[in-house]
Tab-separated table of C-alpha atoms in Angstrom:
chain	number	residue	atom	x	y	z
W	224	MET	CA	54.720	0.601	47.354
W	225	PRO	CA	53.199	-2.313	45.355
W	226	ASP	CA	54.920	-3.092	41.871
W	227	ILE	CA	53.206	-3.157	38.513
W	228	ILE	CA	52.414	-6.308	37.583
W	229	ARG	CA	53.156	-7.593	34.239
W	230	ARG	CA	50.419	-9.990	32.725
W	231	SER	CA	52.084	-10.777	29.236
W	232	PRO	CA	55.336	-10.967	27.948
W	233	ALA	CA	57.163	-7.843	26.299
W	234	GLY	CA	56.786	-8.505	22.571
W	235	ALA	CA	53.776	-6.483	21.069
W	236	ILE	CA	54.729	-4.151	18.359
W	237	LEU	CA	51.988	-1.577	19.283
W	238	GLY	CA	49.842	-3.100	22.076
W	239	GLU	CA	46.359	-0.839	22.138
W	240	GLY	CA	42.824	-1.172	22.797
W	241	PRO	CA	42.101	-2.830	26.168
W	242	LEU	CA	38.625	-4.474	26.794
W	243	TRP	CA	37.277	-5.517	29.799
W	244	SER	CA	34.702	-8.293	28.893
W	245	ARG	CA	32.590	-9.505	31.858
W	246	ARG	CA	31.041	-12.175	29.426
W	247	ASP	CA	34.631	-13.924	28.803
W	248	ASN	CA	36.141	-12.731	31.907
W	249	CYS	CA	38.974	-11.299	30.375
W	250	VAL	CA	40.647	-8.588	29.005
W	251	TYR	CA	40.859	-8.174	25.298
W	252	TRP	CA	43.446	-6.292	23.468
W	253	VAL	CA	45.451	-5.784	20.332
W	254	ASP	CA	48.838	-5.714	18.575
W	255	ILE	CA	47.938	-3.526	15.637
W	256	LEU	CA	51.190	-4.070	13.780
W	257	GLY	CA	51.443	-7.645	14.583
W	258	ASN	CA	47.694	-8.281	13.222
W	259	LYS	CA	46.786	-9.944	16.651
W	260	LEU	CA	44.481	-10.184	19.002
W	261	HIS	CA	44.928	-11.128	22.832
W	262	ALA	CA	42.790	-12.198	25.782
W	263	TYR	CA	44.267	-12.302	29.158
W	264	TYR	CA	41.763	-14.241	31.443
W	265	LEU	CA	41.296	-13.072	34.848
W	266	ASP	CA	42.530	-16.908	35.781
W	267	ASN	CA	45.641	-16.235	34.386
W	268	SER	CA	45.627	-17.648	31.272
W	269	ALA	CA	45.758	-16.068	27.749
W	270	ARG	CA	45.061	-16.562	23.968
W	271	THR	CA	46.122	-15.212	20.735
W	272	TRP	CA	44.294	-14.930	17.300
W	273	GLN	CA	45.944	-13.718	14.255
W	274	PHE	CA	44.187	-11.708	12.161
W	275	PRO	CA	45.389	-11.219	8.402
W	276	GLU	CA	45.731	-7.326	8.659
W	277	HIS	CA	46.395	-4.987	11.233
W	278	ILE	CA	43.268	-4.930	13.808
W	279	THR	CA	43.084	-1.837	16.285
W	280	TRP	CA	40.067	-2.549	18.553
W	281	VAL	CA	37.120	-4.771	19.233
W	282	ILE	CA	33.957	-4.260	20.979
W	283	GLU	CA	31.575	-6.577	22.040
W	284	ARG	CA	28.573	-6.794	20.021
W	285	GLU	CA	25.064	-7.308	22.277
W	286	GLN	CA	23.530	-10.403	20.026
W	287	GLY	CA	27.246	-11.911	20.699
W	288	GLY	CA	30.535	-11.877	18.750
W	289	PHE	CA	32.506	-8.338	18.104
W	290	ILE	CA	33.017	-5.350	15.859
W	291	ALA	CA	36.382	-4.633	14.995
W	292	GLY	CA	38.603	-1.743	13.605
W	293	LEU	CA	40.700	-3.317	10.828
W	294	MET	CA	43.050	-1.671	8.368
W	295	SER	CA	40.268	-1.865	5.852
W	296	GLY	CA	37.175	-0.365	8.173
W	297	PHE	CA	34.727	-2.031	10.480
W	298	ALA	CA	33.920	-5.288	10.597
W	299	GLU	CA	31.746	-8.363	12.343
W	300	VAL	CA	34.151	-10.663	14.112
W	301	THR	CA	33.653	-14.207	16.044
W	302	LEU	CA	36.105	-16.476	17.397
W	303	ASP	CA	36.810	-20.044	17.679
W	304	PRO	CA	36.719	-20.550	14.480
W	305	LEU	CA	37.938	-17.219	13.752
W	306	THR	CA	35.398	-15.356	10.921
W	307	ILE	CA	35.626	-11.721	9.811
W	308	LYS	CA	32.819	-9.871	7.393
W	309	HIS	CA	33.587	-6.573	6.619
W	310	ILE	CA	31.041	-3.696	7.645
W	311	ALA	CA	32.181	-0.682	5.776
W	312	ASN	CA	35.452	1.505	4.785
W	313	PRO	CA	34.606	4.905	5.675
W	314	TYR	CA	37.761	6.114	4.018
W	315	PRO	CA	37.724	4.677	0.504
W	316	HIS	CA	39.875	8.299	-0.631
W	317	GLU	CA	42.397	7.389	1.633
W	318	PRO	CA	43.871	3.751	1.284
W	319	GLU	CA	47.064	4.327	3.750
W	320	ASN	CA	44.215	5.098	6.739
W	321	ARG	CA	43.541	2.832	9.465
W	322	LEU	CA	40.899	2.730	12.131
W	323	ASN	CA	42.437	3.864	15.657
W	324	ASP	CA	40.816	3.906	19.476
W	325	ALA	CA	37.077	3.418	19.615
W	326	LYS	CA	34.111	3.150	22.554
W	327	ALA	CA	30.510	2.101	22.214
W	328	ASP	CA	27.851	4.590	23.745
W	329	SER	CA	24.819	3.792	25.881
W	330	LEU	CA	22.691	4.151	22.683
W	331	GLY	CA	25.020	1.320	21.512
W	332	ARG	CA	26.528	3.110	18.621
W	333	ILE	CA	30.684	2.819	18.065
W	334	TRP	CA	32.718	5.871	18.118
W	335	ALA	CA	36.393	5.557	16.062
W	336	GLY	CA	38.940	7.681	14.937
W	337	SER	CA	41.502	7.004	12.201
W	338	MET	CA	44.889	8.042	11.146
W	339	HIS	CA	47.107	7.785	8.304
W	340	LYS	CA	49.244	4.872	8.918
W	341	PRO	CA	52.656	6.420	7.926
W	342	ILE	CA	51.639	9.166	9.945
W	343	GLU	CA	52.633	11.545	7.166
W	344	LYS	CA	49.244	13.410	6.359
W	345	VAL	CA	46.505	14.756	8.558
W	346	SER	CA	43.806	12.341	7.034
W	347	GLY	CA	42.445	11.316	10.203
W	348	ALA	CA	38.862	11.671	11.085
W	349	PHE	CA	35.988	10.772	14.049
W	350	TYR	CA	33.599	8.422	12.718
W	351	ARG	CA	30.216	7.018	14.270
W	352	LEU	CA	29.064	3.405	13.387
W	353	ASN	CA	25.283	3.326	13.802
W	354	VAL	CA	23.189	0.368	14.723
W	355	ASP	CA	21.848	0.228	11.410
W	356	LEU	CA	25.501	-0.181	9.995
W	357	THR	CA	25.544	3.176	8.603
W	358	VAL	CA	29.250	5.326	9.227
W	359	GLN	CA	29.305	8.882	9.433
W	360	GLU	CA	31.957	11.548	9.908
W	361	VAL	CA	31.233	13.273	12.929
W	362	ASP	CA	34.640	15.703	13.234
W	363	GLY	CA	37.928	16.342	11.876
W	364	PRO	CA	40.671	16.638	10.538
W	365	TYR	CA	42.817	14.499	12.760
W	366	LYS	CA	46.459	13.495	12.198
W	367	ILE	CA	46.294	10.538	14.669
W	368	ALA	CA	42.795	10.657	16.672
W	369	ASN	CA	42.710	8.467	19.888
W	370	GLY	CA	40.521	8.200	22.790
W	371	PRO	CA	37.945	8.459	22.963
W	372	ALA	CA	36.131	8.210	26.695
W	373	PHE	CA	32.600	8.820	27.837
W	374	THR	CA	31.657	10.508	31.416
W	375	ALA	CA	28.949	8.060	33.318
W	376	ASP	CA	25.804	9.718	31.957
W	377	HIS	CA	27.073	9.461	28.315
W	378	ARG	CA	26.447	13.341	28.224
W	379	THR	CA	30.044	14.156	27.164
W	380	VAL	CA	32.765	12.535	25.344
W	381	TYR	CA	36.555	13.101	24.985
W	382	HIS	CA	38.530	12.342	22.083
W	383	THR	CA	42.218	13.766	21.353
W	384	ASP	CA	44.663	14.107	18.501
W	385	THR	CA	47.941	12.738	19.922
W	386	ALA	CA	50.169	14.424	17.236
W	387	VAL	CA	49.199	18.028	18.690
W	388	GLY	CA	49.320	16.824	22.228
W	389	GLU	CA	45.466	18.030	22.476
W	390	VAL	CA	42.377	16.822	24.240
W	391	TYR	CA	38.874	17.772	23.245
W	392	VAL	CA	35.621	17.671	25.022
W	393	PHE	CA	32.378	17.376	23.358
W	394	ASP	CA	28.649	17.630	24.591
W	395	ILE	CA	25.995	15.043	23.384
W	396	ASP	CA	22.907	16.385	22.730
W	397	ASP	CA	19.790	14.726	22.899
W	398	ASN	CA	19.721	13.412	19.877
W	399	GLY	CA	22.806	11.880	20.149
W	400	GLU	CA	25.038	14.521	18.293
W	401	LEU	CA	27.942	15.910	19.137
W	402	THR	CA	27.825	19.933	19.900
W	403	ASN	CA	30.284	22.302	21.609
W	404	LYS	CA	33.751	20.849	20.843
W	405	ARG	CA	36.579	22.580	23.054
W	406	LEU	CA	39.621	22.128	24.565
W	407	PHE	CA	40.246	20.058	27.393
W	408	ILE	CA	43.884	19.580	28.040
W	409	LYS	CA	47.045	20.694	25.890
W	410	PHE	CA	49.885	18.480	26.462
W	411	THR	CA	53.425	19.929	26.942
W	412	ASP	CA	56.171	18.359	25.766
W	413	ASP	CA	57.648	16.756	28.723
W	414	MET	CA	54.014	15.253	29.118
W	415	GLY	CA	54.433	13.036	25.937
W	416	GLY	CA	51.493	12.578	23.899
W	417	PRO	CA	47.635	11.782	24.920
W	418	ASP	CA	47.298	8.267	23.806
W	419	GLY	CA	44.147	5.663	25.000
W	420	MET	CA	41.914	7.149	27.565
W	421	THR	CA	39.202	5.734	29.905
W	422	ALA	CA	36.484	7.597	32.350
W	423	ASP	CA	35.904	6.399	35.928
W	424	ALA	CA	33.124	6.179	38.045
W	425	GLN	CA	34.057	9.139	39.863
W	426	GLY	CA	34.247	11.728	37.403
W	427	GLY	CA	37.782	11.784	36.234
W	428	LEU	CA	39.729	10.970	32.858
W	429	TRP	CA	42.485	8.435	32.906
W	430	ILE	CA	45.010	9.056	29.929
W	431	ALA	CA	47.863	6.927	28.694
W	432	HIS	CA	51.211	9.127	27.969
W	433	TRP	CA	52.951	8.324	24.944
W	434	GLY	CA	56.714	8.887	25.850
W	435	PRO	CA	57.219	9.364	29.210
W	436	GLY	CA	55.603	6.044	30.518
W	437	ARG	CA	52.558	6.788	32.671
W	438	VAL	CA	49.109	7.109	33.548
W	439	THR	CA	47.344	10.135	34.654
W	440	ARG	CA	44.141	10.520	36.424
W	441	PHE	CA	42.717	14.264	35.546
W	442	LYS	CA	39.782	15.817	37.016
W	443	ALA	CA	36.816	16.956	35.595
W	444	ASP	CA	38.194	20.849	35.441
W	445	GLY	CA	40.900	19.424	33.164
W	446	THR	CA	43.790	19.669	36.282
W	447	GLU	CA	45.747	16.679	37.140
W	448	ASP	CA	44.833	14.815	40.349
W	449	PHE	CA	47.956	12.049	40.575
W	450	HIS	CA	50.174	9.867	38.033
W	451	ILE	CA	51.515	6.527	37.734
W	452	ASP	CA	54.555	5.774	36.239
W	453	LEU	CA	54.878	2.553	34.414
W	454	PRO	CA	58.243	0.322	33.456
W	455	ALA	CA	57.230	1.218	29.607
W	456	LYS	CA	58.091	4.230	27.838
W	457	GLN	CA	55.204	4.462	25.150
W	458	THR	CA	52.014	3.700	27.199
W	459	THR	CA	48.958	3.370	24.968
W	460	SER	CA	45.355	2.903	26.526
W	461	PRO	CA	43.873	2.198	30.011
W	462	CYS	CA	40.805	-0.061	30.986
W	463	PHE	CA	39.225	-0.681	34.166
W	464	ALA	CA	38.291	-4.575	34.393
W	465	GLY	CA	37.315	-7.162	37.345
W	466	GLU	CA	34.025	-8.039	38.644
W	467	LYS	CA	34.220	-4.583	40.757
W	468	LEU	CA	35.888	-2.603	37.793
W	469	ASP	CA	38.913	-1.574	40.281
W	470	ARG	CA	41.489	-3.260	38.384
W	471	LEU	CA	43.485	-1.194	35.763
W	472	PHE	CA	45.227	-2.605	32.435
W	473	VAL	CA	47.581	-0.761	30.285
W	474	THR	CA	48.948	-1.635	26.890
W	475	SER	CA	52.373	-0.440	25.783
W	476	ALA	CA	54.326	-0.402	22.614
W	477	ALA	CA	57.821	-1.423	21.454
W	478	GLU	CA	57.675	0.499	18.030
W	479	GLY	CA	60.887	2.435	17.205
W	480	LEU	CA	62.323	1.597	20.411
W	481	THR	CA	65.614	-1.104	20.654
W	482	GLU	CA	66.350	-0.151	24.531
W	483	ASP	CA	62.971	-0.368	26.148
W	484	ARG	CA	62.484	-3.903	27.448
W	485	GLU	CA	59.263	-3.415	28.776
W	486	GLY	CA	57.874	-2.276	25.856
W	487	GLY	CA	54.800	-4.403	24.394
W	488	THR	CA	53.681	-5.579	27.936
W	489	LEU	CA	50.179	-5.341	29.142
W	490	PHE	CA	50.523	-3.992	32.698
W	491	GLU	CA	48.298	-4.228	35.474
W	492	ILE	CA	48.118	-1.532	37.936
W	493	PRO	CA	47.774	-2.810	41.665
W	494	SER	CA	44.404	-1.266	43.397
W	495	GLU	CA	46.161	0.157	46.150
W	496	LEU	CA	48.012	2.969	43.445
W	497	LEU	CA	44.313	3.663	42.190
W	498	ARG	CA	43.074	5.760	45.579
W	499	GLY	CA	39.814	4.243	45.384
W	500	HIS	CA	38.548	4.642	41.870
W	501	THR	CA	36.846	2.588	39.597
W	502	GLY	CA	35.332	2.388	36.144
W	503	LEU	CA	32.553	2.174	34.241
W	504	GLU	CA	30.956	-0.665	32.586
W	505	PRO	CA	32.056	-0.871	28.837
W	506	GLN	CA	28.877	-0.733	26.526
W	507	LYS	CA	28.210	-2.972	23.844
W	508	PHE	CA	27.414	-2.518	20.032
W	509	LYS	CA	23.268	-2.871	19.471
W	510	GLY	CA	23.604	-3.155	15.690
């Protein structure tokens, strides 16, 4: 059995938001509480950018640069030199909230969840950043909004509330709006919390478990296909990467742990353990 590969030293407080960039031949990922954006290049080099506030994800912009999720909301970001231009704060009435996981859809819009940073209130929601830079709240409330993940045809999106252990599925209608929200999976206590997710090209959904340290592939009917254990307890989000999208990277967190020496590591799961499954090309923001 091949070993799990460590692609960064342990140390991220809350590693999250992995993104495959074919343009830059790297996996971008963040340390939310460390205010850092990391890049692991597939030539085995790495870089880090320090941000002035919490950064929760980046998504490539079709015209160049990135859109980022920050404590203060959505922002335009470029690297080298680092520039930040704020777009919108979707929760001005909740100053302790921050954005959490996000993905872009085939129409070039960004879907992002939010949460209360001290995790004391159910004040999070699910938002959409449109290409005209307007923001809409599309679902809520959530305590810890996580995910989302789109199927290959972009007619279905998964989203989760980690705090209650529930993964939801929505249909997307011809106008690009959410419909027919329903429960997809209910995690039991021994499964930990459902965290970040990614869909594969074969119709499965891969979910990182916060707590038991694993990534599980679920079939389209919500039943477990198989799972892969990782050395860190708090795995946070998976993404497929590489020329053939046949490499799976997983972020993890050390937050709140004193004895997990692997927490905060970026892992790569060897392709032999993926059983032939491959990922979907990440979409870019078209605004």
